[in-house]
PDB file of C-alpha atoms in Angstrom:
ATOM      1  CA  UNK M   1      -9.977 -25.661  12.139  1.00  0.00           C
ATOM      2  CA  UNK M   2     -10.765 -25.608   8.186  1.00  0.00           C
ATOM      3  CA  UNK M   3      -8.257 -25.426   5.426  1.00  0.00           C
ATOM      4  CA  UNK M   4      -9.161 -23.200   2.456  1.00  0.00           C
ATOM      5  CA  UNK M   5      -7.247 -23.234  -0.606  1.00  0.00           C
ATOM      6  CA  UNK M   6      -6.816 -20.043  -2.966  1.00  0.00           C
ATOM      7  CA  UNK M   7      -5.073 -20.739  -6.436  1.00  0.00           C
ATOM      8  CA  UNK M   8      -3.104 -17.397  -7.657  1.00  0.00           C
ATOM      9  CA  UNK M   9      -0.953 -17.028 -10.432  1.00  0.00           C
ATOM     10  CA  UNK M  10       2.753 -16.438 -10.000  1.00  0.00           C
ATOM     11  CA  UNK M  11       2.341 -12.238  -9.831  1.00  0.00           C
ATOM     12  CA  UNK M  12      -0.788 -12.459  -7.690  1.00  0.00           C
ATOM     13  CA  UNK M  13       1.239 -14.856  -5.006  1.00  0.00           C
ATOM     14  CA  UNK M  14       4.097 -12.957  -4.708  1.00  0.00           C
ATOM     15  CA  UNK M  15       1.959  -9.181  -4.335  1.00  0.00           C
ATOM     16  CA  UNK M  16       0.262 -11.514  -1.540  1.00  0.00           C
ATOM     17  CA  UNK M  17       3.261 -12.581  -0.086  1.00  0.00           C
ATOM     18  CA  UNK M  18       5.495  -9.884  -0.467  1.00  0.00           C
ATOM     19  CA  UNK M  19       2.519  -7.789   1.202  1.00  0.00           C
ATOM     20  CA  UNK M  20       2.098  -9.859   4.449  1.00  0.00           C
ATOM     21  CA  UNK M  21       5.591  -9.501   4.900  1.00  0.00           C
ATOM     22  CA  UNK M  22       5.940  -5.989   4.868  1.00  0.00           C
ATOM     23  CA  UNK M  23       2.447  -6.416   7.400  1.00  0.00           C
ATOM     24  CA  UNK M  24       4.426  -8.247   9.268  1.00  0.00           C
ATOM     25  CA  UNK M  25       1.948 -11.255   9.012  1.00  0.00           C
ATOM     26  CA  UNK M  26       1.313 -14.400   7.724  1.00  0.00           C
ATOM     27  CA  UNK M  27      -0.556 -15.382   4.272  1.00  0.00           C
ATOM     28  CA  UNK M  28      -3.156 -16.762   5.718  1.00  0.00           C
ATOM     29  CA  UNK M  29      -4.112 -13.947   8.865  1.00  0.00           C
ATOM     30  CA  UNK M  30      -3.523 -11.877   6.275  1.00  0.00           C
ATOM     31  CA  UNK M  31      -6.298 -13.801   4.077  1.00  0.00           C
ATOM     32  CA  UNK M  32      -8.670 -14.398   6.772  1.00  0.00           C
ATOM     33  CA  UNK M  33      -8.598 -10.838   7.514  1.00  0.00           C
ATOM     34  CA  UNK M  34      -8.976  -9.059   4.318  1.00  0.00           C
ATOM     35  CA  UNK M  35     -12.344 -11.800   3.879  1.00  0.00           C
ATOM     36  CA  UNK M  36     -13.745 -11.475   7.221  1.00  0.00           C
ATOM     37  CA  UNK M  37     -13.490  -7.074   7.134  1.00  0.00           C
ATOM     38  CA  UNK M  38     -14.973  -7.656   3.210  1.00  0.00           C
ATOM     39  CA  UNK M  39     -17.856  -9.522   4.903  1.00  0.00           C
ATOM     40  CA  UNK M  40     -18.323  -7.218   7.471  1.00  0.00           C
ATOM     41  CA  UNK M  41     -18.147  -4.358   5.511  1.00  0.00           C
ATOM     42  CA  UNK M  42     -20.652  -5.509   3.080  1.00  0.00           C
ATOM     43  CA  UNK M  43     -23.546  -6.195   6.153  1.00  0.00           C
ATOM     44  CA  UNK M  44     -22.513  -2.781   7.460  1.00  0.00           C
ATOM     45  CA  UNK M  45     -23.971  -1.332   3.613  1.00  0.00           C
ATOM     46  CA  UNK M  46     -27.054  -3.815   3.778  1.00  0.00           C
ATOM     47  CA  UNK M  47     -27.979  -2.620   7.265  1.00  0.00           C
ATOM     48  CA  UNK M  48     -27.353   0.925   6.686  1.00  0.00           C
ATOM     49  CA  UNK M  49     -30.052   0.366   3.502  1.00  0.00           C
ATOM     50  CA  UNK M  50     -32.584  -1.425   5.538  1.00  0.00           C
ATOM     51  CA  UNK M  51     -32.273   1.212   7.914  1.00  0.00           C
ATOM     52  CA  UNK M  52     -32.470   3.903   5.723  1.00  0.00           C
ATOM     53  CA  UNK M  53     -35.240   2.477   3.849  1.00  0.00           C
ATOM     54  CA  UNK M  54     -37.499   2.004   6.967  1.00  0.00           C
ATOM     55  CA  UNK M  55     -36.829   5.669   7.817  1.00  0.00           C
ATOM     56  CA  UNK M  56     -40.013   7.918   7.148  1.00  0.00           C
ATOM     57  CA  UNK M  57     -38.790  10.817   6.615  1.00  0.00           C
ATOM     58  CA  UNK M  58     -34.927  12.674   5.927  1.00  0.00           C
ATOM     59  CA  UNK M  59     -34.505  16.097   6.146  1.00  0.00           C
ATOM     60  CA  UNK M  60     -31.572  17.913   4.773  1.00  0.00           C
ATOM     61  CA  UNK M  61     -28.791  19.627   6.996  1.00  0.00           C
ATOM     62  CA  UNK M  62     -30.017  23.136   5.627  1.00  0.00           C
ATOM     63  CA  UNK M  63     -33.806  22.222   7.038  1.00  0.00           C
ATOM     64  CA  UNK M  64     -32.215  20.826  10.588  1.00  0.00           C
ATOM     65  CA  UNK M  65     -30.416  24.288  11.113  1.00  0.00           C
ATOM     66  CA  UNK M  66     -33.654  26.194  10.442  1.00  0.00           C
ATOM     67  CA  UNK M  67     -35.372  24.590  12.664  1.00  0.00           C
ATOM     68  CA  UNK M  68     -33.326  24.451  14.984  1.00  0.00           C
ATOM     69  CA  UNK M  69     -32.639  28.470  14.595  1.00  0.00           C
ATOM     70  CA  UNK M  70     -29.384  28.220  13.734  1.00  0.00           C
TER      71      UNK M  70
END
């Protein structure tokens, strides 16, 4: 297992604290987590623009319905 260190100033620690307590958690799941869904979130916006980039075509909902006859 690695050890990160974070330096905070006095306000910043206790918000961090204070809020893993009332999450019932410790600083550093509460850490990890916040980082790790951050990551995740921001491959989640890359792949969504790859994928919408290598689309050919978009149609809007108003052109679907028509189509579609509804």
């Amino acid at each position: 297992m690695t050890t990160i260190s974070l330096r905070v100033d006095e306000r910043d620690g206790k918000l961090i604290r204070d809020y893993a307590k009332l999450k019932n958690s410790s600083v550093s799941e509460l850490m990890r987590n916040a980082i790790i869904e951050k990551i995740e979130d921001e491959f989640d916006v890359e792949n969504f623009d790859q994928v919408l980039a290598s689309m050919e075509t978009t149609h809007s909902l108003d052109d679907v319905k028509n189509e579609l006859g509804l």
